[in-house]
Short mmCIF file of C-alpha atoms and ligand atoms in Angstrom, two decimals:
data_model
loop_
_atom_site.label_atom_id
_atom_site.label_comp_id
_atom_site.label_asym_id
_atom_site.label_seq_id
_atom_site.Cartn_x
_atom_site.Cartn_y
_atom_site.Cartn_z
CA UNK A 27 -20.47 -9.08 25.82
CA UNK A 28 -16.59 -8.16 26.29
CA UNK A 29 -15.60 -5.02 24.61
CA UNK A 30 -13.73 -5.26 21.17
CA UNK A 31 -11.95 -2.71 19.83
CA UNK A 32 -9.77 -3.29 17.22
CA UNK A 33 -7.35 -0.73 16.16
CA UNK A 34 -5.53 -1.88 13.32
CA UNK A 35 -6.26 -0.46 10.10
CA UNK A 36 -2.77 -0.72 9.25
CA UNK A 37 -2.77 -4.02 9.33
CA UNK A 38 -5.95 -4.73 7.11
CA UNK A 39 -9.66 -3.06 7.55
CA UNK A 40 -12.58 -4.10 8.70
CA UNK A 41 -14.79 -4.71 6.26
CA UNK A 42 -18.01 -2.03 5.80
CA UNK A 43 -21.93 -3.35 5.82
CA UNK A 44 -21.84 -1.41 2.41
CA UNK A 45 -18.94 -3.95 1.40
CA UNK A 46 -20.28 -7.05 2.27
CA UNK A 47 -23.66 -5.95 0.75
CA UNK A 48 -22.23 -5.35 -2.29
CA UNK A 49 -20.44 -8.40 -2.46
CA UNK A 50 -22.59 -10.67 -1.79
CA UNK A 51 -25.53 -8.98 -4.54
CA UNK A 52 -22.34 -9.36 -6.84
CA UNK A 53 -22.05 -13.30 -5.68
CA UNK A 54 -25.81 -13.96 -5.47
CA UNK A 55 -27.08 -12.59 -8.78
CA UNK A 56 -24.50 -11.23 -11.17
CA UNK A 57 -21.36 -13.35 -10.88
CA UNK A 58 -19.77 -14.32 -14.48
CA UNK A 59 -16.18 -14.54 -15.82
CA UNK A 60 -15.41 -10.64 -17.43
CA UNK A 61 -13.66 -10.76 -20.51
CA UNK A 62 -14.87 -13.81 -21.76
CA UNK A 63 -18.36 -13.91 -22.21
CA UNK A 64 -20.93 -12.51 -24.94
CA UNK A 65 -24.25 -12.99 -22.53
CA UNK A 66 -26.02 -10.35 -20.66
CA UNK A 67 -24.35 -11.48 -17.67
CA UNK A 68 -21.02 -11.20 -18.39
CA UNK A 69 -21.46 -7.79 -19.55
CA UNK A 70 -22.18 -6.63 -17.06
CA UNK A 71 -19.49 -8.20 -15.60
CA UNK A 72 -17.56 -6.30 -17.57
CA UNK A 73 -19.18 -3.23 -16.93
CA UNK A 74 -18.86 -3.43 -13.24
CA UNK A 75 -15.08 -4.36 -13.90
CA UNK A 76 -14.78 -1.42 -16.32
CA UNK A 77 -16.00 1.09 -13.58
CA UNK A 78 -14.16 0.19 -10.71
CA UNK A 79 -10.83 0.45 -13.09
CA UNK A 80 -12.46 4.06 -13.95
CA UNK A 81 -13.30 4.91 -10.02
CA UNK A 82 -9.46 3.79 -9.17
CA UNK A 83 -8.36 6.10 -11.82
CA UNK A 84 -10.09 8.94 -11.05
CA UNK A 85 -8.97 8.20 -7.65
CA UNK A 86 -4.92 8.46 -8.11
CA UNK A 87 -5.59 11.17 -11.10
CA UNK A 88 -4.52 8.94 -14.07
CA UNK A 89 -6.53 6.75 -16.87
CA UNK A 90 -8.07 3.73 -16.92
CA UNK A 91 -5.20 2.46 -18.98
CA UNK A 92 -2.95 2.92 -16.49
CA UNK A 93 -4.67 1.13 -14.28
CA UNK A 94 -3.87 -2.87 -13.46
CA UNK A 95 -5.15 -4.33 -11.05
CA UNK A 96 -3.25 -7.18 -9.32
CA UNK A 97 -3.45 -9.61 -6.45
CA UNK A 98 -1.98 -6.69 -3.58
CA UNK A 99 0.88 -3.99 -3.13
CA UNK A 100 3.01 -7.04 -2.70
CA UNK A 101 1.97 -8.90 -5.81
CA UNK A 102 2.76 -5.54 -7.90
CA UNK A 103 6.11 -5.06 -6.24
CA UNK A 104 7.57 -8.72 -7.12
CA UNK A 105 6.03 -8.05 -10.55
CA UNK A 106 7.25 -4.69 -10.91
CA UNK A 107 10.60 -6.19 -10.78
CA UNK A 108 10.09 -8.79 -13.51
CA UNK A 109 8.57 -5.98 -15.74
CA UNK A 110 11.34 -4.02 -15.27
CA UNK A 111 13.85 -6.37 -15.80
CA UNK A 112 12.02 -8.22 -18.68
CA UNK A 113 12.39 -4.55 -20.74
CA UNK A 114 15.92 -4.20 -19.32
CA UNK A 115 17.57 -7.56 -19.63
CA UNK A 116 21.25 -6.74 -20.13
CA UNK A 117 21.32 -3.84 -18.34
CA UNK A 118 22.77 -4.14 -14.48
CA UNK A 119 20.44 -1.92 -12.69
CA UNK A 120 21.02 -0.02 -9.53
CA UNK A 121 17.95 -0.16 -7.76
CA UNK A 122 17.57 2.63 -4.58
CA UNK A 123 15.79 1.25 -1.53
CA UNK A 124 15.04 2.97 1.71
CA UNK A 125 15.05 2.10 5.56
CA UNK A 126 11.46 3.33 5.52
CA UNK A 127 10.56 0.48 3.22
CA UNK A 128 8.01 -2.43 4.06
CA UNK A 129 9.60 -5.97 3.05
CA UNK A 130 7.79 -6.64 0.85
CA UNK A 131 8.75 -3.25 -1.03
CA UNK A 132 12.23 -4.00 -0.94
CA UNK A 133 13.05 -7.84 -0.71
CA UNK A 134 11.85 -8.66 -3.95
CA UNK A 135 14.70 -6.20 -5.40
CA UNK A 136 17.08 -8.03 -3.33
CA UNK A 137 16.21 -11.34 -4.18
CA UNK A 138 17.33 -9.93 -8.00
CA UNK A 139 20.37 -9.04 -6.64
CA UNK A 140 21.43 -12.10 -4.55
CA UNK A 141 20.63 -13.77 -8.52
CA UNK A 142 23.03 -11.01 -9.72
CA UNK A 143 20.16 -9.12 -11.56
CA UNK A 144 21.00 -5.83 -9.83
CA UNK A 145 22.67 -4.23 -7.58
CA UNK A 146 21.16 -2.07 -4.35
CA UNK A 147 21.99 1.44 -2.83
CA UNK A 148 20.43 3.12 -0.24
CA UNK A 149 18.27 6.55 -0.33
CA UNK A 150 19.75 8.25 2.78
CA UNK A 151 17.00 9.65 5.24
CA UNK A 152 17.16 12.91 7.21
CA UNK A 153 17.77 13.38 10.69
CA UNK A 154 13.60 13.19 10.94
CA UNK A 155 13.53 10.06 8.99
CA UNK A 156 12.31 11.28 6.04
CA UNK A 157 13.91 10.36 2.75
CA UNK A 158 16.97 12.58 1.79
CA UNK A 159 16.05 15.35 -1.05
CA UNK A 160 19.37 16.55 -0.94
CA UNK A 161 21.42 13.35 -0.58
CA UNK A 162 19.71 11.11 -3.70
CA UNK A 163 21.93 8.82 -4.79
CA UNK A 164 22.54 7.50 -8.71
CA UNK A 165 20.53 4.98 -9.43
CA UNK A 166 18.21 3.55 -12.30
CA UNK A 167 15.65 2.15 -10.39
CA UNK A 168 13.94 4.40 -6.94
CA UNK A 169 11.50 2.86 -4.49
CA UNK A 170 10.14 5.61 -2.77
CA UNK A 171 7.68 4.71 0.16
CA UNK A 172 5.19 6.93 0.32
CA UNK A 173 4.04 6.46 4.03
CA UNK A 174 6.19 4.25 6.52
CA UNK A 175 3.73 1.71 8.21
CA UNK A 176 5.60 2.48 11.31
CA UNK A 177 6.21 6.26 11.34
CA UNK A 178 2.85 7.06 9.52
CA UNK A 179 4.45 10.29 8.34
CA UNK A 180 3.49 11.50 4.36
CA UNK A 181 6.65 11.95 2.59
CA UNK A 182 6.56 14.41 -0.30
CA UNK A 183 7.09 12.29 -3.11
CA UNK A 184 6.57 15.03 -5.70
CA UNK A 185 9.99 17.08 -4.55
CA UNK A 186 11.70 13.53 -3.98
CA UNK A 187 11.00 12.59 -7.42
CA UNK A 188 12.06 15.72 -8.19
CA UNK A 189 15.20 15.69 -6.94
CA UNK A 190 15.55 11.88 -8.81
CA UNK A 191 14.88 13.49 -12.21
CA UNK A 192 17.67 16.36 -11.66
CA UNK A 193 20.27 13.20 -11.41
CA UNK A 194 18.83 11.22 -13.68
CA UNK A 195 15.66 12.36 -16.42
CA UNK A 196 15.33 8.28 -16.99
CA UNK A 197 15.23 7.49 -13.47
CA UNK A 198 12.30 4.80 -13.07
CA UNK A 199 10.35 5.37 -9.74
CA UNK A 200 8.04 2.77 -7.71
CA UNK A 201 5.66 4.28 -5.05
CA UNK A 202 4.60 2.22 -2.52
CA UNK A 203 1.43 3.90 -1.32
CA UNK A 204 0.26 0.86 0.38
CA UNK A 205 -0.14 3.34 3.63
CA UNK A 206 -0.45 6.17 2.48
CA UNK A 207 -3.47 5.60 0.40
CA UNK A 208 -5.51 5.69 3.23
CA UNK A 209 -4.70 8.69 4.61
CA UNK A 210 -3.66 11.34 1.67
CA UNK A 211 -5.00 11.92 -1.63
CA UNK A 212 -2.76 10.33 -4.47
CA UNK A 213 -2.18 12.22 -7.13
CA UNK A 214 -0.02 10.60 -9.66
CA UNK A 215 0.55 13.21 -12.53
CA UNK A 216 1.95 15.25 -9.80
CA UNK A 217 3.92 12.60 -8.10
CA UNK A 218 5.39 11.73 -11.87
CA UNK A 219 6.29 8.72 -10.58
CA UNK A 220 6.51 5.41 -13.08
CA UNK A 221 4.63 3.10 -10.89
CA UNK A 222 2.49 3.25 -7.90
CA UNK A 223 0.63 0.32 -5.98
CA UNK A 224 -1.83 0.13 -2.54
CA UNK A 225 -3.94 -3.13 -1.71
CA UNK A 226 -7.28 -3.07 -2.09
CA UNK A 227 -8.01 -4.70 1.71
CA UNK A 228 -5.86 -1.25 3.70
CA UNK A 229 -8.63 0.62 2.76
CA UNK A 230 -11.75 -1.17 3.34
CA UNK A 231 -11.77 -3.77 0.15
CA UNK A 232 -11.66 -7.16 0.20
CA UNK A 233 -8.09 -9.22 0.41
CA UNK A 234 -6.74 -10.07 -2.44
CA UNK A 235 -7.36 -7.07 -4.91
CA UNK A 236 -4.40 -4.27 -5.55
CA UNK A 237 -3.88 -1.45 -8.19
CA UNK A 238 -0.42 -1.21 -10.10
CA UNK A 239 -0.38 2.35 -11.63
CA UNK A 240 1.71 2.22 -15.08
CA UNK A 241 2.76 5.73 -16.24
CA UNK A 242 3.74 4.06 -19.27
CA UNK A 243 2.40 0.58 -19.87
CA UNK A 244 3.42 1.13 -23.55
CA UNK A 245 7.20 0.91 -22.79
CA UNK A 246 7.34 -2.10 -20.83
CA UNK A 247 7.47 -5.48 -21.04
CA UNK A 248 4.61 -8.26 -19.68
CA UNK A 249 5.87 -10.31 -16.70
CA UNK A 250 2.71 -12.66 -16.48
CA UNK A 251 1.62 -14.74 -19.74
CA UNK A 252 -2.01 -16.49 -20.01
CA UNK A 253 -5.80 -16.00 -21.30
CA UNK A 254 -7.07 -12.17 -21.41
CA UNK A 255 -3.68 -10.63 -21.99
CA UNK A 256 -3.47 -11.83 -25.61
CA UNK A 257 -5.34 -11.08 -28.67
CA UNK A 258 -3.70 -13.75 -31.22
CA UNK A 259 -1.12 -16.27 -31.15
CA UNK A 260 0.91 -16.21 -34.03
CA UNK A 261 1.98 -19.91 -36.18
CA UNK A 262 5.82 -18.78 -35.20
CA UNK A 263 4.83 -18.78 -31.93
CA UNK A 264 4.99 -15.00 -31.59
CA UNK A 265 2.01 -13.07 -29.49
CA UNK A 266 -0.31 -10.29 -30.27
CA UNK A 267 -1.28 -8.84 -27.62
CA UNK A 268 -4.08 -7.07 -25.98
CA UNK A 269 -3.60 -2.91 -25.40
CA UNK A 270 -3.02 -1.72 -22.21
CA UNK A 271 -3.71 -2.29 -19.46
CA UNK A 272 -5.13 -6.11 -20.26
CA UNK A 273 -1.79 -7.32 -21.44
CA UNK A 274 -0.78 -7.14 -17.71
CA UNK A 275 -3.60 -9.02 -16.91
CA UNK A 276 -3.09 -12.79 -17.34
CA UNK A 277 -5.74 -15.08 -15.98
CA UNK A 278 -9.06 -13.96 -14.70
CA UNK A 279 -8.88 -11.12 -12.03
CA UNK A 280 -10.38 -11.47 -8.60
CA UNK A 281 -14.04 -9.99 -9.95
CA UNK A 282 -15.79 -9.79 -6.20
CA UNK A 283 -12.91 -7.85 -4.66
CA UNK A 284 -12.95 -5.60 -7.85
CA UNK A 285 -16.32 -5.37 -7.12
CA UNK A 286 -15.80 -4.13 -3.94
CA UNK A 287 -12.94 -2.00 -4.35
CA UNK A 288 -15.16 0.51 -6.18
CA UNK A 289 -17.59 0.58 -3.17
CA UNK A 290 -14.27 0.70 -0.59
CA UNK A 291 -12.85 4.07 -2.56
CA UNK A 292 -16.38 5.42 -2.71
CA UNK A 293 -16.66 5.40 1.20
CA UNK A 294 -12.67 6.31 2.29
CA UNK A 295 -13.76 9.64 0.90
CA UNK A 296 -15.87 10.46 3.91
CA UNK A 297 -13.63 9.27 5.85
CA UNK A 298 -12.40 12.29 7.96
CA UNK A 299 -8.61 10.10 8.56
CA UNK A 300 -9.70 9.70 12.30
CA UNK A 301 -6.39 12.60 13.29
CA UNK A 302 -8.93 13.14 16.62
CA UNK A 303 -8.77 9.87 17.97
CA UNK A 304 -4.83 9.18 17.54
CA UNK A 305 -4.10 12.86 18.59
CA UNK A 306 -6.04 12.04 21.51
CA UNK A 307 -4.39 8.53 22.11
CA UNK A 308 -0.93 10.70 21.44
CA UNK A 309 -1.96 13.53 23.94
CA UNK A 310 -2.92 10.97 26.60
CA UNK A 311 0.88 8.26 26.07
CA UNK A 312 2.86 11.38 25.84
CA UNK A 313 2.02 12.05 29.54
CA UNK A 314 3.15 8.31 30.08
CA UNK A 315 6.97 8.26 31.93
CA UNK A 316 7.06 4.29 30.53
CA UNK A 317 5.99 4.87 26.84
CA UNK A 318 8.48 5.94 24.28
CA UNK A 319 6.46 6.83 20.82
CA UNK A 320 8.08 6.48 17.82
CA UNK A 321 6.06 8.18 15.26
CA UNK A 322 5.72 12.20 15.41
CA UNK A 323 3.04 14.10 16.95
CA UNK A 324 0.21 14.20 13.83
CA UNK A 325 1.50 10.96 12.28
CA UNK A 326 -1.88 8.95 11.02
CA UNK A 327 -0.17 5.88 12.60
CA UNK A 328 1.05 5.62 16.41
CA UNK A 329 3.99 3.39 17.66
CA UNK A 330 5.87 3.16 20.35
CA UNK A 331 8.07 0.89 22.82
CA UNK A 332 7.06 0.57 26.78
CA UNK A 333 9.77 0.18 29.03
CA UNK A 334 10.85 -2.89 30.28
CA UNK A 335 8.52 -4.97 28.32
CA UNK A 336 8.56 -6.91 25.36
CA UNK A 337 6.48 -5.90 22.82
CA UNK A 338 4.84 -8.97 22.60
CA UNK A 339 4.02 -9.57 26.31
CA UNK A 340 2.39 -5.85 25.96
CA UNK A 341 0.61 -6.80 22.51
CA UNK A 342 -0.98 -10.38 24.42
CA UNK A 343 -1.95 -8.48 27.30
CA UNK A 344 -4.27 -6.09 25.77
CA UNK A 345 -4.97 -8.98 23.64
CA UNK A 346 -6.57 -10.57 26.97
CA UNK A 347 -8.25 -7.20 26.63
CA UNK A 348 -9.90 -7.76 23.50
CA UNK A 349 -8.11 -4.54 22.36
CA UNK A 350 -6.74 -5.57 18.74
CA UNK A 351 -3.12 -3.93 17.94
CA UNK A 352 0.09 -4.47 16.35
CA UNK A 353 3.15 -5.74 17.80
CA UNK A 354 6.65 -6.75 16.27
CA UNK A 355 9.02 -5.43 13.15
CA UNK A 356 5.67 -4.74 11.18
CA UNK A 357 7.71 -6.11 8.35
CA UNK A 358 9.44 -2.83 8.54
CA UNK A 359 12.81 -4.41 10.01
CA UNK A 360 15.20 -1.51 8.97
CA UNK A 361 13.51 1.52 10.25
CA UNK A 362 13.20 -0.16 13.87
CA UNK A 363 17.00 -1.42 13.45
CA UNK A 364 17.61 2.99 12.82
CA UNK A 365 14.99 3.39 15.63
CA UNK A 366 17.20 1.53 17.81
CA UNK A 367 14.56 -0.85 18.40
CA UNK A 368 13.59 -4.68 17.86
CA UNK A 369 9.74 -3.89 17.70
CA UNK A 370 7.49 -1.86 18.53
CA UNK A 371 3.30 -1.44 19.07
CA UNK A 372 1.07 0.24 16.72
CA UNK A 373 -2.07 1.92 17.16
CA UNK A 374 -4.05 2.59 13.97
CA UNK A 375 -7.61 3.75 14.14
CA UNK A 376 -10.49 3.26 11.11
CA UNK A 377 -13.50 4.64 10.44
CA UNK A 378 -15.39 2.20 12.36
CA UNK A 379 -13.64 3.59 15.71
CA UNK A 380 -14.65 6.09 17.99
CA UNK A 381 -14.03 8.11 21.17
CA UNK A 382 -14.98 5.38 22.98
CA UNK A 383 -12.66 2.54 21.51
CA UNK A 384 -9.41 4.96 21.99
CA UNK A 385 -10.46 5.86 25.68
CA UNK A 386 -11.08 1.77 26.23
CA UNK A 387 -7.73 1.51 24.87
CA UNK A 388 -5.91 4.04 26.83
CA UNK A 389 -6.99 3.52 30.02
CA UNK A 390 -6.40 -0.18 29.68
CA UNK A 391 -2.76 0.93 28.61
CA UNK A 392 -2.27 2.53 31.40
CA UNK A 393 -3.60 0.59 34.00
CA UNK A 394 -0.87 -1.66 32.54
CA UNK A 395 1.84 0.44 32.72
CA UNK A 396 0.75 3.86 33.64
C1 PLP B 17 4.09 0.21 3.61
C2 PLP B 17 3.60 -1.13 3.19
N1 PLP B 17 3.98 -1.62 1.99
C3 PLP B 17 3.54 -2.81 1.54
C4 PLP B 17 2.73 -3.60 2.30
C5 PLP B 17 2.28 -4.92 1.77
O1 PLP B 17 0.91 -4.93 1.56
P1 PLP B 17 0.12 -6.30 1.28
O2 PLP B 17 0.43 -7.21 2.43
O3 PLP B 17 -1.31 -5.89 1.22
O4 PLP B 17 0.63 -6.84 -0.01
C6 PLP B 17 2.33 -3.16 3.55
C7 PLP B 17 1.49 -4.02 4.43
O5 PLP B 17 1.45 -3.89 5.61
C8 PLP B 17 2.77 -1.89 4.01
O6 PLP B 17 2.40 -1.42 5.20
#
């Protein structure tokens, strides 16, 4: 049989035995609606949803009320922006955005502001490409990418945030840990940031789950309306609603990827980040005269251009190779445009790799352009 190796975790995981195990004993024999039910079954239900929103908050340091979980990183973003501006309606926020930011961090901020809901500035970054400290600008609203998916370099959001709060205590900040999550322990109390979100399927869960961290879910305003987020419904029309964090929780939740996201966080944590294989796969294109890499030396993620070839010609011919990478803008068009690049490839390496894979995949690299 031909050889796969595929080595893009950024892109989504493969999914563990433990995963689909759990799963499918979740599908087979305990499936009900949570929430809803008063039988055996659905309490447990409820009690398997209950501990995976306690294993995700142990996980980023916060409690379980703080914890929503959502569709994705993109589905929080987009609704991060209608909760904010549902509990700021006549206020014309500026809303900081960064070159390191994944689309899907920053275009639903600039759809508000083509509608005239806000207005966008950028958050310089340094001569490494690491967000400014000492060049924040004013802003109400921050989104503060916690990992580029291109670079693959930690920034520390605890002394950015920092910095924020110097300019501006009431500052609201939005992590986007949809990399980083993977690689480096999340710590939200010290990060003191006012949301945080990561997709469940980056680290090993299922598509379609996502956690949206809510410092404060108290303070802010629902964006979504339906069953499970309200207690009573009111003869005027007005709501009751449920505490936090349910009232963010309209409609029933995606229960098998919950499910799953419990087992997913349970085994990243013996994950050793796999730094051997991409320093190796670093230490071996470094020595390559046709490879430029992008990301720095210790980066968890590994991009780079090849001379005189189009990303995507490079990306189908290890394709041919059964060797599956990343190609293109990543959705991460503004750090390439700084990078002085259209696209680039990206190696990312899981916890299903080994020695092996990377070797496959360098020496197939170079016999291609080596
Ligand atoms: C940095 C970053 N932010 C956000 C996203 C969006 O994540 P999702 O597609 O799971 O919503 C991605 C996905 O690649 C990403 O890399």
């Amino acid at each position: 049989m031909k050889k796969f190796v595929y080595v893009d975790a950024s892109a989504s995981w493969l999914k563990s035995q433990s995963l689909i195990e759990i799963e499918s004993e979740f599908l087979a024999n305990s499936y009900a609606n949570a929430g809803r039910g008063i039988c055996e079954r659905a309490d447990k239900v409820d009690r398997l949803v209950a501990e995976s929103r306690r294993v995700c908050a142990d996980f980023i340091g916060t409690n379980e009320k703080n914890i929503v979980f959502t569709f994705g990183t993109t589905d929080a973003f987009n609704r991060i922006v209608n909760i904010v501006k549902n509990t700021f309606r006549d206020k014309n926020l500026v809303v900081a955005v960064s070159d390191l930011d994944h689309h899907s961090a920053r275009l639903p901020w600039m759809a508000l502001e083509k509608a005239g809901g806000c207005k966008t500035v950028l958050i310089p970054l340094d001569k490494n490409f690491n967000l400014d400290f000492d060049n924040v600008p004013v802003a109400d609203v921050f989104v503060i990418t916690a990992m580029s998916n291109v670079l693959g370099v930690p920034q520390d959001v605890a002394r950015f945030i920092k910095s924020v709060r110097l300019k501006n205590p009431n500052a609201i900040t939005v992590v986007d840990a949809a990399q980083y999550v993977a690689h480096e322990k999340i710590d939200v109390k010290k990060f003191d940031c006012d949301f945080l979100a990561f997709s469940g399927h980056k680290i090993g869960a299922d598509t379609g789950v996502g956690v949206m961290y809510i410092k404060n879910p108290d303070l802010f305003m629902c964006d979504k309306f339906g069953g499970g987020m309200v207690n009573h419904v009111l003869d005027d029309g007005n709501l009751i609603l449920n505490k936090e964090p349910e009232k963010f929780e309209a409609g029933t939740l995606p229960l098998t990827q919950i499910v799953g996201l419990r087992q997913a966080i349970d085994d990243l944590k013996k994950w050793d980040g796999g730094h051997d294989l991409t320093n190796y796969i670093y230490e071996e294109l470094s020595k390559l005269g046709s490879i430029k890499i992008l990301s720095p030396k210790d980066a968890s993620i590994l991009s780079f251009v090849v001379q005189d070839m189009h990303v995507l010609d490079f990306g189908a011919l290890m394709g041919a190779k059964n060797i599956c990478l990343r190609v293109g803008n990543m959705c991460a068009s503004w750090i390439h445009k700084k990078l002085g690049v259209d696209g680039s490839v990206r190696i990312s390496v899981g916890p299903w790799n080994t020695m092996e894979d990377v070797r496959y995949v360098v020496e197939n690299i170079k016999s291609l352009v080596g």
